mmCIF file of C-alpha atoms in Angstrom:
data_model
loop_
_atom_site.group_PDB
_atom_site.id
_atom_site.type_symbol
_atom_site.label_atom_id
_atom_site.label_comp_id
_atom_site.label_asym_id
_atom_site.label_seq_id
_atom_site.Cartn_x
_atom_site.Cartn_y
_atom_site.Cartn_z
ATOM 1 C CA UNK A 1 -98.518 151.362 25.782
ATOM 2 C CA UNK A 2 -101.704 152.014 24.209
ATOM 3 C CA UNK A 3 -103.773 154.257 26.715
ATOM 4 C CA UNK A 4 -104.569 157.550 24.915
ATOM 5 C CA UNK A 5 -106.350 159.813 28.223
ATOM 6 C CA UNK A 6 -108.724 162.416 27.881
ATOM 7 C CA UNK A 7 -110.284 164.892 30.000
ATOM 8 C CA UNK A 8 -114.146 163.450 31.191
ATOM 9 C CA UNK A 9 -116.679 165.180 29.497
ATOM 10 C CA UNK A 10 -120.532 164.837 30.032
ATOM 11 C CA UNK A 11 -120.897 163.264 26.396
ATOM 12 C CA UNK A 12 -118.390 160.506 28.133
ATOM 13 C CA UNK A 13 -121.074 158.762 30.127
ATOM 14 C CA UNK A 14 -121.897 156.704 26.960
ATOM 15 C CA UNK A 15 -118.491 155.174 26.955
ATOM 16 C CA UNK A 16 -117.766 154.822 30.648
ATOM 17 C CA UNK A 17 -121.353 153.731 31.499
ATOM 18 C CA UNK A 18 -120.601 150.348 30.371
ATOM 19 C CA UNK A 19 -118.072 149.622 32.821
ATOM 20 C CA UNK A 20 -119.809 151.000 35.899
ATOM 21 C CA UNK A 21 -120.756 148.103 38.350
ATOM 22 C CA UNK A 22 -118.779 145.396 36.948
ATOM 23 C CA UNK A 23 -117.466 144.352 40.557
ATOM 24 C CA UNK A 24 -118.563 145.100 44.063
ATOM 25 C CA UNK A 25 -117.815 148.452 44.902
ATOM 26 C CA UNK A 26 -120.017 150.749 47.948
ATOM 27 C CA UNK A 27 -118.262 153.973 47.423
ATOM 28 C CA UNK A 28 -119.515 157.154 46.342
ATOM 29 C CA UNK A 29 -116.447 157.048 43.274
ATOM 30 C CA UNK A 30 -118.337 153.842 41.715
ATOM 31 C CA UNK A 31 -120.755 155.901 40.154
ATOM 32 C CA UNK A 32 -119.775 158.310 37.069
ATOM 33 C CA UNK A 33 -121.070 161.258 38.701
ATOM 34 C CA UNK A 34 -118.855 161.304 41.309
ATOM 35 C CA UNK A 35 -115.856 162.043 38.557
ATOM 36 C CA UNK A 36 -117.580 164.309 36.904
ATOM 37 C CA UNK A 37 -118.358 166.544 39.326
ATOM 38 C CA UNK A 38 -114.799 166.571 40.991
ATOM 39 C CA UNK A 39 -113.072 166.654 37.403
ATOM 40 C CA UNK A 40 -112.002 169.969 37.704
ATOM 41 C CA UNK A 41 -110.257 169.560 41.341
ATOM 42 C CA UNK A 42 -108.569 166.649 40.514
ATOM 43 C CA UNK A 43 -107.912 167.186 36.277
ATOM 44 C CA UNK A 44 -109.541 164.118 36.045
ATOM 45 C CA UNK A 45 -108.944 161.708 32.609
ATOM 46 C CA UNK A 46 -109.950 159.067 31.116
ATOM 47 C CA UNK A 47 -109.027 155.737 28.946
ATOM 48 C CA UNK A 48 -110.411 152.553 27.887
ATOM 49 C CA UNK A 49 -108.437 149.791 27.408
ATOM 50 C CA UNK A 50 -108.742 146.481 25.679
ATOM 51 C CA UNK A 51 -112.349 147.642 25.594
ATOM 52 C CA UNK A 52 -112.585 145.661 29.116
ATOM 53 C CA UNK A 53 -111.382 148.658 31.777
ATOM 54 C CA UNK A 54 -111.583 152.171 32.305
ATOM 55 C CA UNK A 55 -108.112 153.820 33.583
ATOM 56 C CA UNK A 56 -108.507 156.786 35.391
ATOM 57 C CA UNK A 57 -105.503 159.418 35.146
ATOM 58 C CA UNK A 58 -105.478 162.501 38.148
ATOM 59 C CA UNK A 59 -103.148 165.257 39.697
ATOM 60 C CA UNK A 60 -103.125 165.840 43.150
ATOM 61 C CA UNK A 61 -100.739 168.038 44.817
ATOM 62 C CA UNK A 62 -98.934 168.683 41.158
ATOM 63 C CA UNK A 63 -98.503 164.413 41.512
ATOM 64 C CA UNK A 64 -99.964 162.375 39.169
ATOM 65 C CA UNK A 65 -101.945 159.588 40.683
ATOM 66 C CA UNK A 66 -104.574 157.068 39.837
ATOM 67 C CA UNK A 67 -107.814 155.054 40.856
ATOM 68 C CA UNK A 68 -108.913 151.275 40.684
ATOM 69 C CA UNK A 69 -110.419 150.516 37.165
ATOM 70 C CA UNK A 70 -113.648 149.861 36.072
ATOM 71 C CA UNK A 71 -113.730 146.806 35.107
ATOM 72 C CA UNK A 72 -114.880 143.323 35.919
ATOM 73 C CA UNK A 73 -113.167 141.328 39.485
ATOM 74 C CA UNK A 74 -111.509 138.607 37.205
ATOM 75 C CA UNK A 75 -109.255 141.233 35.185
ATOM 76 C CA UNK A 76 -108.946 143.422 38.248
ATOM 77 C CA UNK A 77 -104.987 142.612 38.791
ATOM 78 C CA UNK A 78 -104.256 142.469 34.822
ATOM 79 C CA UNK A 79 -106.083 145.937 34.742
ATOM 80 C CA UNK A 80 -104.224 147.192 38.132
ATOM 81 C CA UNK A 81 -100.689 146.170 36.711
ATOM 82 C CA UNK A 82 -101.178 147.974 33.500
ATOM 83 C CA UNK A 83 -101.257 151.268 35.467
ATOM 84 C CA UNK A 84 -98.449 150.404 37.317
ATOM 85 C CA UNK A 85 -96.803 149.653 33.754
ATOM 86 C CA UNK A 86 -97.527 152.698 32.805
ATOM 87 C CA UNK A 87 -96.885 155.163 35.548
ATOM 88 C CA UNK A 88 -93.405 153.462 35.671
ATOM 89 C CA UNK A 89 -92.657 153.341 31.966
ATOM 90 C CA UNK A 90 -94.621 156.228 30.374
ATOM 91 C CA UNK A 91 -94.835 158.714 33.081
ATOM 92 C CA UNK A 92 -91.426 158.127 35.011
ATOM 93 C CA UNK A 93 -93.116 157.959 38.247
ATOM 94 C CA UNK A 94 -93.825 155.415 41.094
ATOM 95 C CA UNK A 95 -97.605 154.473 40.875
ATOM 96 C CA UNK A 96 -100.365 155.625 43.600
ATOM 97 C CA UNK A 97 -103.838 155.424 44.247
ATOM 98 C CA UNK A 98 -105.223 157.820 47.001
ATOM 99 C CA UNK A 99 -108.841 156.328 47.233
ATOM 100 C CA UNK A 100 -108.801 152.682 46.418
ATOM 101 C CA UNK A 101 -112.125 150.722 47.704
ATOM 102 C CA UNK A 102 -111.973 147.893 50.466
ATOM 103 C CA UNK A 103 -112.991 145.762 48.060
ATOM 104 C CA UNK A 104 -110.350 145.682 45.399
ATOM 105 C CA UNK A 105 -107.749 146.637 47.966
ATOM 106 C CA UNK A 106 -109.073 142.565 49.468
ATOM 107 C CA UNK A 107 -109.030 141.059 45.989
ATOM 108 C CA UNK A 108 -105.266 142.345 45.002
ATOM 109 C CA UNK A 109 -103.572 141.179 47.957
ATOM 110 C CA UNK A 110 -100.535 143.544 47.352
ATOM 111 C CA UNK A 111 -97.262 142.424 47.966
ATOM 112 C CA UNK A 112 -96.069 145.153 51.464
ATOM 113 C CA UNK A 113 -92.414 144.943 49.941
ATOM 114 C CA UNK A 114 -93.950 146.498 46.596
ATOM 115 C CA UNK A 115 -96.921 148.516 47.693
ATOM 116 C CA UNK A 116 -97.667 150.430 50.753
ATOM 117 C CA UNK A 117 -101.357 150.286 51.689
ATOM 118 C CA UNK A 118 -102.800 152.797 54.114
ATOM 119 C CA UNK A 119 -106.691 153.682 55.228
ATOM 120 C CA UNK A 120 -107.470 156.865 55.029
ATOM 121 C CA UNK A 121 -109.762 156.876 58.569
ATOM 122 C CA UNK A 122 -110.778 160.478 57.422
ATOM 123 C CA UNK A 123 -111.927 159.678 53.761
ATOM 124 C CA UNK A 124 -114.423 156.317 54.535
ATOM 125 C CA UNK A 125 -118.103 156.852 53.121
ATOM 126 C CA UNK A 126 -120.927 156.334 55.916
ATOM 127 C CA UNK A 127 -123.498 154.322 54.318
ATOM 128 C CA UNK A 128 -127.167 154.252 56.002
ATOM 129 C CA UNK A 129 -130.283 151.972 55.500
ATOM 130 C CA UNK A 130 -132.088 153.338 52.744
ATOM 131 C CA UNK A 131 -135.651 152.403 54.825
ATOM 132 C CA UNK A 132 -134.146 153.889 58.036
ATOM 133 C CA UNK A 133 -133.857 157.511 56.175
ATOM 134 C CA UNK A 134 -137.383 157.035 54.078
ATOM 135 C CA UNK A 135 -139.383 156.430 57.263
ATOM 136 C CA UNK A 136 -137.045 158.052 59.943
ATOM 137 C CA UNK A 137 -138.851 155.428 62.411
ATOM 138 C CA UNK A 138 -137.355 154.170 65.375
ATOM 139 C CA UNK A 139 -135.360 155.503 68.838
ATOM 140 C CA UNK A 140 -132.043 156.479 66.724
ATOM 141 C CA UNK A 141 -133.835 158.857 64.466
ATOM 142 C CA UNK A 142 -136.008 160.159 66.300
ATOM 143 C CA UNK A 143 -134.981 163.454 67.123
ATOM 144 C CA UNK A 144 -134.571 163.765 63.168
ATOM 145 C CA UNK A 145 -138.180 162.960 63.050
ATOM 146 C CA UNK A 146 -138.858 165.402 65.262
ATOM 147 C CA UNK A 147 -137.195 167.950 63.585
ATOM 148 C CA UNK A 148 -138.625 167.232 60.491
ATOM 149 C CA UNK A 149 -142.239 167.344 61.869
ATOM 150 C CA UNK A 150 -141.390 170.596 63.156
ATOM 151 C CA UNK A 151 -140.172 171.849 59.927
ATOM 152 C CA UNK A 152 -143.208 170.513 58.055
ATOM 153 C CA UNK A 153 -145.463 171.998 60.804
ATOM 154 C CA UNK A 154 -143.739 175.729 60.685
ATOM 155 C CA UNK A 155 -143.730 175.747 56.934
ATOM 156 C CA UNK A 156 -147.842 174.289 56.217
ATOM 157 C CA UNK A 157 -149.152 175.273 53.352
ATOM 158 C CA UNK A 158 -146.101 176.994 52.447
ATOM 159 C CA UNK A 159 -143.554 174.489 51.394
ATOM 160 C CA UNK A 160 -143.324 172.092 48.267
ATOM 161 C CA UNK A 161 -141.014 169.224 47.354
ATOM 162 C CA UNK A 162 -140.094 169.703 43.734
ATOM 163 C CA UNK A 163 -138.143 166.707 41.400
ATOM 164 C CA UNK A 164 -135.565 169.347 39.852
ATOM 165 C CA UNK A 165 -134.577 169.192 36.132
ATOM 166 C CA UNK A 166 -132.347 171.142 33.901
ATOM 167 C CA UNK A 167 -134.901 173.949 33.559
ATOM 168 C CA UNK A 168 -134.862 175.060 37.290
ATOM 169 C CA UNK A 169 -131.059 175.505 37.163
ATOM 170 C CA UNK A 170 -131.212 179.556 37.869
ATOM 171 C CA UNK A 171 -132.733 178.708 40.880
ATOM 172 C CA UNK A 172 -129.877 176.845 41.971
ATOM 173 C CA UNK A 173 -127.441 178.897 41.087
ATOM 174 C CA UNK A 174 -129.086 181.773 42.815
ATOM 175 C CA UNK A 175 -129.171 179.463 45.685
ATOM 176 C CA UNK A 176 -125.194 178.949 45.364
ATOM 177 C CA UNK A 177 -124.792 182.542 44.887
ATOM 178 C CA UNK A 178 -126.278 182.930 48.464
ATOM 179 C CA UNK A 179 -124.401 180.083 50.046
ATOM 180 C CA UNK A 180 -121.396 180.653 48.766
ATOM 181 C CA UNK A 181 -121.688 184.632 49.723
ATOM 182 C CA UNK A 182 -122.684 183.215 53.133
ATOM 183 C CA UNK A 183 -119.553 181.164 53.882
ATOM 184 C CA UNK A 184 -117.106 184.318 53.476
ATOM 185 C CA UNK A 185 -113.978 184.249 52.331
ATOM 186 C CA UNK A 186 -111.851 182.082 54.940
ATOM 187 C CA UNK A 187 -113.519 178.669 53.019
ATOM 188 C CA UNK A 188 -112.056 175.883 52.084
ATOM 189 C CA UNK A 189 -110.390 175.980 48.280
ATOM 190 C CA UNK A 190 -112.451 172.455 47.256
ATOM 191 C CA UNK A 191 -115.960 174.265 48.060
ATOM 192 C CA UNK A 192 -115.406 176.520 44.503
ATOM 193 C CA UNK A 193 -114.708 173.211 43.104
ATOM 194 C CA UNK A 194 -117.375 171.684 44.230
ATOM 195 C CA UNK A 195 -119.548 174.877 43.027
ATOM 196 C CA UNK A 196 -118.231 174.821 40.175
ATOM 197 C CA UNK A 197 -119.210 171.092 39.025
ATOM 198 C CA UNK A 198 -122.595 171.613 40.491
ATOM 199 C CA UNK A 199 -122.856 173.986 37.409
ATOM 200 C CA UNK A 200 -121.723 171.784 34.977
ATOM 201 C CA UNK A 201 -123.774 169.334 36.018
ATOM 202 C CA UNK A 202 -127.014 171.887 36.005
ATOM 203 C CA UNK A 203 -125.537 172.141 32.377
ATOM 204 C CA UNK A 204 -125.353 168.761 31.337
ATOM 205 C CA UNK A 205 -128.021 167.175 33.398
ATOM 206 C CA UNK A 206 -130.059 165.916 30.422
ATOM 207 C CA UNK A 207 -127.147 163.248 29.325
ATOM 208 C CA UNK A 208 -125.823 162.619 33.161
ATOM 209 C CA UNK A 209 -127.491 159.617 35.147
ATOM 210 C CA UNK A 210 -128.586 162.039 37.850
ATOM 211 C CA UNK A 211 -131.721 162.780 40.227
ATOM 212 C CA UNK A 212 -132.061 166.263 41.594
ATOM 213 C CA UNK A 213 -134.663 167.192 44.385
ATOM 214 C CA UNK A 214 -135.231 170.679 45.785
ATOM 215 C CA UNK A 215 -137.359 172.378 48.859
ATOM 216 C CA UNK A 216 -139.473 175.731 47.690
ATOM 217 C CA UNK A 217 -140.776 177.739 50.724
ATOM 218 C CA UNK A 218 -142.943 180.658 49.639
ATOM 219 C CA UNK A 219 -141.727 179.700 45.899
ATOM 220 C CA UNK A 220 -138.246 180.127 46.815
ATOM 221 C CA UNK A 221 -135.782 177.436 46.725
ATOM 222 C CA UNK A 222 -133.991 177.129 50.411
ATOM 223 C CA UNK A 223 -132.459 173.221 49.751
ATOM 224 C CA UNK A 224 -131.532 170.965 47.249
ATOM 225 C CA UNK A 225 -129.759 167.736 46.737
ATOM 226 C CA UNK A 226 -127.970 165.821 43.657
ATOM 227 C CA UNK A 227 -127.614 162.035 43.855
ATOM 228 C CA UNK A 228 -127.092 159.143 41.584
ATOM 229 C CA UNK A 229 -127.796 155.426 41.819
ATOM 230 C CA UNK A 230 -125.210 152.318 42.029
ATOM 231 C CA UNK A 231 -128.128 149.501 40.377
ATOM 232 C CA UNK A 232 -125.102 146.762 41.082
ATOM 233 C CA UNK A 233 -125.403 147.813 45.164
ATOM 234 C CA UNK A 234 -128.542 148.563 44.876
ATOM 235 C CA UNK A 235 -126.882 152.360 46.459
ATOM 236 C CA UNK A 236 -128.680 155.817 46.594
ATOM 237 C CA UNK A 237 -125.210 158.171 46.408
ATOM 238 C CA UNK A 238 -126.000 161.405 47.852
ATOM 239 C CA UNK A 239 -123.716 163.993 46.032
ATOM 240 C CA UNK A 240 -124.842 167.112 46.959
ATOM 241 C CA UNK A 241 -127.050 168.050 49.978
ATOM 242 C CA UNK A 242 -127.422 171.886 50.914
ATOM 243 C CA UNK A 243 -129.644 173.729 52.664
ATOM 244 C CA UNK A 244 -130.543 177.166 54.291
ATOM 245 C CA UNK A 245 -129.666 176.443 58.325
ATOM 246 C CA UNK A 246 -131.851 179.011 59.633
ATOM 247 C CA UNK A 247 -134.311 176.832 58.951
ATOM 248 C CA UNK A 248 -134.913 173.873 61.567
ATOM 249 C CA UNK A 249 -135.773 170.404 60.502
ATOM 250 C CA UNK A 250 -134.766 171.490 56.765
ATOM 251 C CA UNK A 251 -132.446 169.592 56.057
ATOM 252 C CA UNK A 252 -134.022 166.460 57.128
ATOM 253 C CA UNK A 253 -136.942 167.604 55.118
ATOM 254 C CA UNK A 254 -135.085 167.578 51.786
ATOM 255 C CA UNK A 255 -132.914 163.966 53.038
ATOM 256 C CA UNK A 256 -135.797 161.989 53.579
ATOM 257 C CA UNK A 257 -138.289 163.479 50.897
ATOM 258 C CA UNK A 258 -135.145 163.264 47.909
ATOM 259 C CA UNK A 259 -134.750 159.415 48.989
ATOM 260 C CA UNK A 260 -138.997 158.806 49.110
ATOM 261 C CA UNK A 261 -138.928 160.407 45.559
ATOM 262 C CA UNK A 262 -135.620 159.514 43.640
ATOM 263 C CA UNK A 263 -134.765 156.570 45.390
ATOM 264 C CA UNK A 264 -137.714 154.538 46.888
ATOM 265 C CA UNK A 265 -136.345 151.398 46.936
ATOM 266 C CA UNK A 266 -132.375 151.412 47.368
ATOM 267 C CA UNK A 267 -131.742 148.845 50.328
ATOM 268 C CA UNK A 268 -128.144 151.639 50.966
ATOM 269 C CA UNK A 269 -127.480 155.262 50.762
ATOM 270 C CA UNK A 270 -124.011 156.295 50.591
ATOM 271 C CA UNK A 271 -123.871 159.664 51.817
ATOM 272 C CA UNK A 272 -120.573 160.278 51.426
ATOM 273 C CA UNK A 273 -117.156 161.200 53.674
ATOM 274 C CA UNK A 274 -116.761 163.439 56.697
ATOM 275 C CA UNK A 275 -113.225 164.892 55.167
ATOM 276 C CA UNK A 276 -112.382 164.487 59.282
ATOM 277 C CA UNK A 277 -114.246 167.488 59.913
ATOM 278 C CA UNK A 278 -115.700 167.021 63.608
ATOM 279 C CA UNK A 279 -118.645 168.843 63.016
ATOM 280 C CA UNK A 280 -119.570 167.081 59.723
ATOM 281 C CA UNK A 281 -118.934 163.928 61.382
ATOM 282 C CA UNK A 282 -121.172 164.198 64.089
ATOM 283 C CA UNK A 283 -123.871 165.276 61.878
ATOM 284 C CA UNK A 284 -123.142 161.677 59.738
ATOM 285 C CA UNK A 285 -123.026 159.588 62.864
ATOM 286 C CA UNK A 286 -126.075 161.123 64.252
ATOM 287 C CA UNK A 287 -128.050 159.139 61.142
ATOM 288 C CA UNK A 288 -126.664 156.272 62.449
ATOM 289 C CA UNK A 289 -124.909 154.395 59.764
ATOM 290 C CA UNK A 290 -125.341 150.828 59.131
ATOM 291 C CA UNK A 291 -121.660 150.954 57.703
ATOM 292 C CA UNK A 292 -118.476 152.583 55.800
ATOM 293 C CA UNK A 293 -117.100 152.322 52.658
ATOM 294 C CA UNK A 294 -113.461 152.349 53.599
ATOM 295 C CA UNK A 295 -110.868 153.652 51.154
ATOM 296 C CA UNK A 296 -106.898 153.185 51.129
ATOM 297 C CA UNK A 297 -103.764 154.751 49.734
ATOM 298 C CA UNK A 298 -101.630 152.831 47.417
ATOM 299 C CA UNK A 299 -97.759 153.967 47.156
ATOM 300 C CA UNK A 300 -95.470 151.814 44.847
ATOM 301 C CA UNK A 301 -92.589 151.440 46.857
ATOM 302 C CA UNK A 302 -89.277 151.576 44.444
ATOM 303 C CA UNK A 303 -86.597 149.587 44.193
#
């Protein structure tokens, strides 16, 4: 079988780019960045096949396992059963997929006596209207409103919204210096990760499709955001969104002014999963999401 993977480099966006937003897809993985910047956590490769699909090749839990490919809804199930094909006959292993979208999870119609299919409740993406977080009008939002007032209010004269490019990346990584110091030890092994492909993508932002947006108070960056656009969806994903919490109504400054700025006109912002944290998920609910991009688990079941 002719699929020759390879780790997913910045440089790869040229290749992989083509592929992107062939079918319908509203989670945050149908968007390059979103590989790129968990490549490390999850040893994420790479192949292109036929020159129609991109197969995806991970590790999780010292398993290998895959994701849906990129490629158009008509050669979805040819595409599907290749990496079945080859997890079986190249790899020795029954095939999985731990995040597979709604939407190609509808269109495959697995067989149950071949394929166990499972949601992941804890995984689904909360996806907002894109006008709803520009204007933050309305009876929902308005205690983000007033928070952000009061932030703008406290901070006159003294705070700027700044597009971020590859130039201002010390500033971030001073930021992440402070954050991560901040959260201790006891943390959560993904957040170094995560850190970690924030700097590559500070790297490599000049060839990535990415929009970066960051709050200076007193010249000093407190917040920033990464985020990346699905044109197919017409999707805002929001990547990355951090922020110094002592400060009230900050985080709902750099939200709404990173979607006024990057993303004036995307009808949906995906804003990503609440990993079933209780505390994160309140915070996502309390935008009040239009939606979710649900994702499944795929287990070959073997004879």
């Amino acid at each position: 079988m002719n699929l020759n993977f390879k780790t997913v480099e910045a440089e790869d966006i040229l290749n992989i780019t083509p592929f992107v937003g062939l079918r319908p897809n509203k989670t945050c993985d149908s968007v390059f960045l979103d590989s790129f910047l968990w490549r490390e956590y999850y040893k994420v490769k790479f192949a292109i096949s036929d020159g129609k699909a991109v197969q995806w090749l991970m590790e999780l839990d010292g398993e290998p396992s895959s994701a849906m490919p990129l490629c158009a809804e008509e050669d979805l199930e040819h595409y599907f059963y290749e990496m079945v094909d080859y997890f079986n006959q190249e790899l020795k292993k029954p095939f999985q997929i731990y995040l597979a979208d709604e939407e190609a999870i509808l269109k495959l119609n697995l067989d149950p006596a071949r394929f166990e299919v499972r949601e992941q409740e804890d995984l689904k993406d909360y996806l907002y209207d894109g006008e709803a977080l520009r204007t933050l009008a309305g009876k929902k939002l308005h205690k983000k409103k007033n928070n952000y007032n009061a932030f703008v209010k406290a901070y006159e004269g003294r705070v700027e919204y700044r597009k971020l490019c590859c130039s201002d990346r010390d500033d971030v990584w001073k930021f992440l210096d402070a954050w991560r110091l901040q959260k201790g030890e006891d943390v959560e092994e993904h957040l170094d990760y995560e850190v970690r492909g924030i700097h590559e993508i500070l790297k490599n932002c000049s060839v990535l499709p990415v929009e970066m947006g960051g709050a200076y108070v007193d010249d000093k960056l407190e917040a920033f955001t990464i985020g990346s656009f699905n044109k197919r969806e017409n999707m805002a994903v929001i990547h990355i969104e951090k922020a110094n919490p002592e400060m009230r109504g900050l985080y709902q400054f750099i939200n709404r002014e990173f979607l006024i700025h990057a993303f004036p006109t995307a009808a949906l912002v995906n804003r990503e999963d609440d990993l079933g944290l209780e505390g994160l998920r309140k915070a996502k609910m309390s935008y009040n999401p239009v939606g979710f991009a649900r994702k499944y688990s795929v287990k070959q079941i073997m004879p």
